[in-house]
């Protein structure tokens, strides 16, 4: 898994360097700045067991240094676990909006946004040795509130730039460290 | 948040230092040393015989001996029953070895030796040092995760040791659900037992839900004399369900004992 992430990072950085040959566009701090980031990453708490999240963030500045965002994240996981002796699939979908602030210049921008929204969670676990169980499958569907903090770094002067995000899920409040926090990298596009 | 912290601090202050006794116990059976914490009831009276609650992973924040003793104090008052002596056992170094029934890459298969440590070393020590009811009916065991697996092992294979069980998020999937397989072999020996059994888990730890609901089904179907309860903590996963589960389990225990 680490090999694929490293490869992805190299591809994204190289493609970003190539794209810096494009025309200079509007700065990150400008009031007219709008962007869409698309990132892929890994969970932080238990990376081997976490779904791989695909994240989309639309950002629009309100005024210099302040912006609102629309945050979407889908995490999928399909696995046969030899230790649990179970097949499982999970879908973790977060949809939220938020406001926040950012600091930076025309090349680098670091933003922090508070996210509020909802989370839909679906899972299906099936025992492989199903003869042992009177009900060999457990299906869970949950709709939950979502609260989080998004740290978003954008690097690059051109229309397409390198993007990296750290998302900390703050709900449930109890034992926050166990929530599905994740780090992801990808590319962004300036409109 | 600060108010919550203050509230929690006040609760901890309610426990007097002299209520907690700490010592280390070496086991000949496992070859390890275990830190033991004994929390006496607030109004401990050596002329009375107390019931005991043995708590596995008692060094772990989710199941810390002082937090659990606070709940037993509260629940005993709510149900107007005598409080218990809480015996917390540290599992810091040998957890995977001691709590598992077979030797696999995930565990050392030391359940049998660990049960001997409880039966021949720890329980006799507690019963000689404190004013304790020495019948199995007076003993409760509390375990979470691998600790829950071990409490299930005791129920199936060593049911003479404890009468009351809180099996929290038991890792019964361990080694191709070995204990669920063995339960059928030992069932005939145990069907007449009349234990109190609480099985708990978090709603979002589905692999555990699968085995825990199977365990509950078997308790209901094949152990007609047992009083049992199954509880899922809504929207909680493995570790975060431990404390709400133990609260619910102790409520069940004090209500039914």
XYZ file of C-alpha atoms in Angstrom:
448
model
C 0.000 0.000 0.000
C 2.838 2.377 0.925
C 4.374 1.704 -2.498
C 1.181 2.791 -4.282
C 0.882 5.939 -2.164
C 4.532 6.826 -2.886
C 3.986 6.246 -6.604
C 0.845 8.382 -6.557
C 2.712 11.168 -4.737
C 5.505 11.125 -7.327
C 3.027 11.220 -10.224
C 1.115 14.113 -8.683
C 4.222 16.140 -7.885
C 5.688 15.564 -11.370
C 2.404 16.448 -13.067
C 2.185 19.565 -10.911
C 5.703 20.618 -11.930
C 4.756 20.179 -15.598
C 1.616 22.203 -15.115
C 3.482 25.121 -13.588
C 4.450 25.959 -17.148
C 0.917 27.251 -17.695
C -0.202 30.865 -17.416
C -0.289 32.560 -14.016
C -3.815 32.880 -12.666
C -5.650 34.462 -9.795
C -3.998 34.199 -6.331
C -5.241 32.029 -3.475
C -5.957 35.034 -1.280
C -7.960 36.951 -3.892
C -11.663 37.547 -3.181
C -12.511 36.038 -6.586
C -10.675 32.752 -5.902
C -12.669 29.534 -6.517
C -11.246 26.015 -6.651
C -12.027 22.337 -6.644
C -9.654 19.837 -5.016
C -9.793 16.100 -5.589
C -7.698 13.965 -3.241
C -7.177 10.354 -2.321
C -5.657 9.165 0.941
C -5.524 6.908 3.934
C -7.002 6.796 7.413
C -4.664 7.807 10.212
C -5.910 5.932 13.284
C -5.803 2.424 11.804
C -4.580 2.829 8.213
C -4.662 -0.865 7.361
C -8.274 -1.228 8.388
C -9.591 2.148 7.234
C -11.457 2.756 4.032
C -9.462 4.676 1.393
C -11.143 8.076 1.229
C -11.781 10.005 -1.963
C -12.299 13.669 -1.116
C -13.721 16.598 -3.088
C -13.505 20.133 -1.730
C -15.025 23.118 -3.495
C -13.713 26.395 -2.070
C -14.893 29.930 -2.737
C -13.409 32.985 -1.059
C -15.722 35.450 0.689
C -13.028 38.013 1.126
C -9.266 37.894 1.336
C -8.290 35.140 3.754
C -11.833 33.883 4.393
C -13.776 31.289 2.441
C -16.562 28.751 2.495
C -16.203 25.167 1.337
C -18.332 22.229 0.304
C -16.746 19.016 1.556
C -17.531 15.536 0.190
C -15.719 12.388 1.163
C -16.429 8.801 0.212
C -14.523 5.921 1.795
C -14.914 2.403 0.446
C -13.533 -0.821 1.806
C -13.917 -4.355 0.483
C -11.970 -7.092 2.119
C -11.736 -10.738 3.042
C -10.123 -10.768 6.452
C -8.299 -14.008 7.155
C -8.110 -13.307 10.893
C -11.762 -12.399 11.362
C -12.681 -15.081 8.828
C -15.206 -12.671 7.403
C -15.920 -10.866 4.153
C -16.888 -7.267 4.561
C -17.671 -4.114 2.665
C -18.175 -0.659 4.082
C -19.172 2.700 2.658
C -18.503 5.864 4.600
C -19.908 9.006 2.940
C -19.553 12.474 4.460
C -21.286 15.520 3.024
C -20.764 18.877 4.675
C -20.132 22.553 4.376
C -17.914 24.909 6.298
C -16.214 28.222 6.676
C -12.656 29.053 7.549
C -9.596 31.078 7.013
C -6.356 30.718 5.153
C -2.893 32.201 5.040
C -0.396 32.189 2.223
C 0.839 33.877 -0.906
C 0.524 33.246 -4.641
C 2.369 29.913 -4.429
C 1.380 28.303 -1.140
C -1.873 28.496 0.752
C -2.857 26.816 4.009
C -6.509 26.893 5.002
C -8.350 25.709 8.090
C -12.104 25.124 7.841
C -14.701 23.939 10.324
C -16.981 21.393 8.672
C -20.580 20.635 9.670
C -22.761 18.083 7.917
C -23.851 14.482 7.905
C -22.344 11.047 7.503
C -23.923 7.977 5.962
C -22.364 4.672 6.951
C -23.160 1.284 5.481
C -21.504 -2.026 6.199
C -22.081 -5.688 5.507
C -20.081 -8.355 7.333
C -20.494 -12.010 6.440
C -18.873 -14.927 8.219
C -17.013 -17.319 5.936
C -17.675 -20.347 8.130
C -21.369 -19.531 8.130
C -22.435 -22.894 9.578
C -21.374 -21.640 13.001
C -23.865 -18.780 12.981
C -27.623 -18.659 13.025
C -27.337 -15.218 11.335
C -24.061 -15.176 9.363
C -24.466 -11.604 8.081
C -24.670 -8.278 9.876
C -25.808 -5.222 7.914
C -25.535 -1.734 9.421
C -26.946 1.482 7.976
C -26.429 4.691 9.934
C -27.024 8.356 9.338
C -25.001 10.457 11.766
C -24.098 14.085 12.272
C -20.608 15.072 11.205
C -18.322 17.677 12.646
C -14.740 18.099 11.572
C -11.717 20.240 10.914
C -10.153 20.415 7.473
C -6.575 21.542 7.038
C -6.004 22.150 3.365
C -2.670 22.963 1.729
C -2.436 24.101 -1.875
C 0.908 24.480 -3.662
C 1.396 25.812 -7.190
C 1.052 29.019 -9.180
C -0.912 27.623 -12.094
C -4.468 26.542 -12.824
C -3.831 23.000 -11.637
C -1.936 22.752 -8.373
C -0.824 20.174 -5.789
C -3.284 19.725 -2.957
C -3.004 17.941 0.370
C -5.610 17.642 3.101
C -5.771 16.541 6.697
C -9.308 15.883 7.901
C -9.990 15.392 11.611
C -13.423 14.046 12.438
C -14.596 15.480 15.766
C -17.828 13.502 16.241
C -18.491 11.446 18.342
C -16.849 13.661 20.961
C -15.927 10.782 23.251
C -12.587 9.164 22.408
C -12.037 11.516 19.501
C -8.725 9.886 18.607
C -10.585 6.801 17.399
C -12.640 8.705 14.835
C -11.857 8.331 11.165
C -9.206 11.012 10.644
C -7.437 10.897 7.326
C -4.690 12.419 5.245
C -4.938 12.679 1.500
C -3.152 14.145 -1.464
C -4.241 15.075 -4.957
C -4.729 17.927 -7.354
C -6.794 21.104 -7.354
C -8.196 23.250 -10.140
C -8.602 27.030 -10.086
C -11.716 28.301 -11.845
C -15.743 20.632 28.224
C -14.143 22.268 31.300
C -17.339 21.674 33.267
C -17.230 18.007 32.294
C -13.607 17.838 33.413
C -14.432 19.433 36.762
C -17.355 17.055 37.220
C -15.106 14.086 36.512
C -12.420 15.412 38.884
C -14.977 15.816 41.674
C -16.092 12.233 41.176
C -12.514 10.980 41.409
C -11.938 12.976 44.575
C -14.862 11.110 46.137
C -12.670 8.004 46.281
C -10.408 8.014 49.327
C -6.777 6.954 48.901
C -7.104 4.346 51.654
C -9.815 2.584 49.632
C -7.237 1.544 47.001
C -4.629 -1.130 47.786
C -1.962 -1.943 45.238
C 0.429 -4.846 45.061
C 2.288 -7.014 42.574
C 1.651 -10.737 42.303
C 3.948 -13.229 40.640
C 2.280 -16.186 38.971
C 3.948 -19.577 38.926
C 1.478 -20.709 36.273
C 2.115 -17.955 33.723
C 5.582 -16.907 34.885
C 4.601 -13.235 34.881
C 4.133 -10.496 37.453
C 0.796 -8.702 37.586
C -0.013 -5.345 39.130
C -3.192 -5.711 41.176
C -5.419 -2.900 42.461
C -8.026 -3.663 45.107
C -10.686 -0.991 45.571
C -12.659 -1.417 48.773
C -16.187 -0.074 49.160
C -16.391 3.367 50.783
C -17.892 2.005 53.979
C -15.820 -1.188 54.016
C -16.579 -3.193 57.130
C -14.272 -6.196 57.823
C -17.086 -7.922 59.695
C -19.107 -8.285 56.502
C -18.415 -10.656 53.596
C -18.199 -8.804 50.293
C -18.760 -9.950 46.751
C -15.899 -9.385 44.326
C -15.640 -8.005 40.794
C -12.477 -9.106 38.965
C -11.594 -6.638 36.238
C -9.258 -7.476 33.343
C -7.201 -4.747 31.596
C -7.613 -2.588 34.697
C -4.700 -0.345 33.674
C -6.519 0.609 30.483
C -8.242 4.016 30.561
C -11.488 2.558 29.199
C -11.684 0.072 32.065
C -9.588 1.714 34.764
C -10.193 0.193 38.177
C -11.073 3.538 39.801
C -13.641 4.423 37.121
C -15.248 0.986 37.435
C -15.254 1.185 41.246
C -17.034 4.531 40.955
C -19.798 2.862 38.925
C -20.183 -0.058 41.346
C -20.512 2.487 44.171
C -23.256 4.352 42.289
C -25.126 1.247 41.117
C -25.071 -0.348 44.576
C -26.722 2.797 45.940
C -29.307 2.917 43.137
C -30.327 -0.729 43.648
C -29.809 -0.635 47.412
C -27.411 -3.574 47.336
C -24.103 -4.099 49.074
C -21.198 -2.767 47.048
C -18.488 -5.115 45.778
C -14.718 -5.163 46.137
C -13.218 -4.351 42.748
C -10.044 -6.301 41.935
C -8.278 -4.762 38.951
C -5.654 -6.855 37.156
C -3.091 -5.263 34.896
C -2.554 -6.965 31.547
C 0.063 -4.598 30.215
C 2.619 -7.035 28.833
C 1.046 -10.419 28.310
C -2.482 -9.661 27.178
C -2.401 -11.496 23.841
C -0.759 -14.498 25.459
C -2.976 -14.763 28.543
C -6.429 -14.067 27.124
C -6.375 -16.311 24.058
C -7.417 -19.974 23.966
C -5.009 -21.145 21.247
C -1.611 -20.309 19.827
C -1.898 -18.279 16.607
C -0.022 -15.276 15.133
C -2.468 -13.111 17.107
C -2.163 -14.759 20.502
C -0.249 -17.189 22.652
C -2.956 -19.578 23.813
C -2.409 -18.943 27.518
C -6.021 -18.963 28.713
C -5.669 -22.199 30.628
C -2.587 -21.025 32.541
C -4.142 -17.631 33.187
C -7.294 -19.236 34.580
C -5.031 -21.219 36.939
C -3.404 -17.958 37.999
C -6.853 -16.633 38.900
C -8.034 -19.825 40.585
C -4.966 -20.798 42.572
C -3.089 -17.552 43.102
C -5.121 -14.360 42.835
C -8.526 -15.410 44.178
C -7.020 -17.186 47.258
C -4.861 -14.104 47.945
C -7.869 -11.763 47.798
C -9.946 -14.112 49.919
C -7.251 -14.341 52.574
C -6.452 -10.617 52.722
C -9.971 -9.154 52.648
C -13.358 -9.912 54.029
C -14.764 -11.693 51.024
C -17.571 -14.138 50.303
C -15.671 -17.178 48.992
C -18.423 -18.799 46.911
C -18.287 -18.602 43.089
C -21.799 -17.064 43.234
C -20.236 -13.971 44.740
C -17.680 -13.472 41.952
C -18.046 -11.318 38.864
C -15.540 -11.146 36.007
C -15.368 -8.213 33.587
C -13.432 -8.382 30.314
C -13.376 -6.361 27.110
C -12.158 -7.452 23.650
C -9.563 -10.199 24.227
C -10.613 -9.897 27.879
C -14.176 -10.635 26.714
C -12.821 -13.636 24.830
C -11.226 -14.867 28.045
C -14.428 -14.401 30.077
C -16.204 -16.481 27.408
C -13.494 -19.125 27.794
C -14.168 -19.217 31.548
C -17.924 -19.546 30.989
C -17.438 -22.437 28.570
C -14.558 -24.310 30.178
C -14.143 -23.149 33.776
C -17.649 -22.238 34.808
C -17.015 -23.276 38.414
C -14.868 -20.169 38.984
C -17.286 -17.315 38.351
C -21.031 -17.024 38.511
C -21.367 -13.574 36.948
C -19.937 -12.365 33.640
C -19.658 -9.082 31.771
C -18.448 -10.054 28.289
C -17.775 -6.777 26.531
C -17.028 -6.807 22.802
C -15.710 -10.389 23.092
C -13.267 -11.261 20.295
C -15.023 -14.559 19.656
C -13.905 -14.480 16.016
C -10.462 -15.492 17.318
C -8.896 -18.513 15.585
C -11.807 -19.214 13.280
C -14.276 -18.692 16.136
C -12.658 -21.516 18.101
C -14.655 -20.863 21.281
C -17.962 -20.861 19.390
C -16.928 -24.248 18.006
C -15.895 -25.524 21.431
C -19.050 -24.222 23.059
C -21.032 -26.934 21.309
C -18.655 -29.589 22.713
C -18.985 -28.332 26.287
C -22.664 -27.413 26.112
C -23.941 -30.623 27.680
C -21.830 -29.973 30.786
C -23.082 -26.414 31.190
C -26.750 -26.327 30.223
C -27.947 -26.426 33.818
C -25.832 -23.482 35.026
C -27.751 -20.437 36.203
C -25.237 -17.659 35.717
C -25.728 -13.957 35.151
C -24.287 -13.066 31.749
C -24.136 -9.666 30.094
C -22.903 -9.469 26.496
C -22.197 -6.000 25.141
C -20.642 -4.438 22.063
C -20.608 -1.295 19.944
C -22.954 -0.974 16.995
C -20.099 -0.001 14.665
C -17.812 -2.969 15.396
C -19.689 -5.311 13.113
C -17.272 -8.231 13.288
C -17.867 -8.287 17.039
C -21.620 -7.719 16.624
C -21.738 -10.832 14.445
C -20.104 -13.077 17.048
C -21.713 -11.373 20.056
C -25.233 -11.783 18.704
C -24.445 -15.435 17.967
C -23.254 -15.839 21.544
C -26.404 -14.186 22.844
C -28.523 -16.454 20.640
C -26.813 -19.511 22.120
C -27.238 -18.243 25.663
C -30.948 -17.771 25.031
C -31.381 -21.095 23.246
C -29.206 -23.526 25.186
C -28.784 -22.104 28.702
C -32.356 -21.697 29.906
C -31.380 -21.099 33.530
C -29.000 -18.251 32.794
C -30.175 -14.679 33.166
C -28.641 -12.839 30.246
C -28.758 -9.542 28.431
C -27.378 -8.297 25.114
C -26.706 -4.605 24.578
C -25.361 -2.656 21.607
C -24.008 0.839 22.209
C -25.458 2.923 19.382
C -23.013 4.617 16.964
C -19.947 3.437 18.857
C -17.011 1.318 17.720
C -14.735 -1.050 19.628
C -12.890 1.017 22.240
C -15.392 3.816 22.549
C -18.167 1.346 23.427
C -16.213 -0.204 26.325
C -17.116 2.249 29.067
C -20.828 2.718 28.176
C -21.038 -1.074 27.946
C -19.499 -1.649 31.357
C -21.898 0.933 32.852
C -24.846 -0.929 31.334
C -23.412 -4.302 32.356
C -22.924 -3.270 35.986
C -26.466 -1.915 36.062
C -27.629 -5.342 34.844
C -25.474 -7.041 37.485
C -26.693 -5.004 40.459
C -30.278 -5.228 39.301
C -30.230 -9.017 38.988
C -27.727 -10.303 41.531
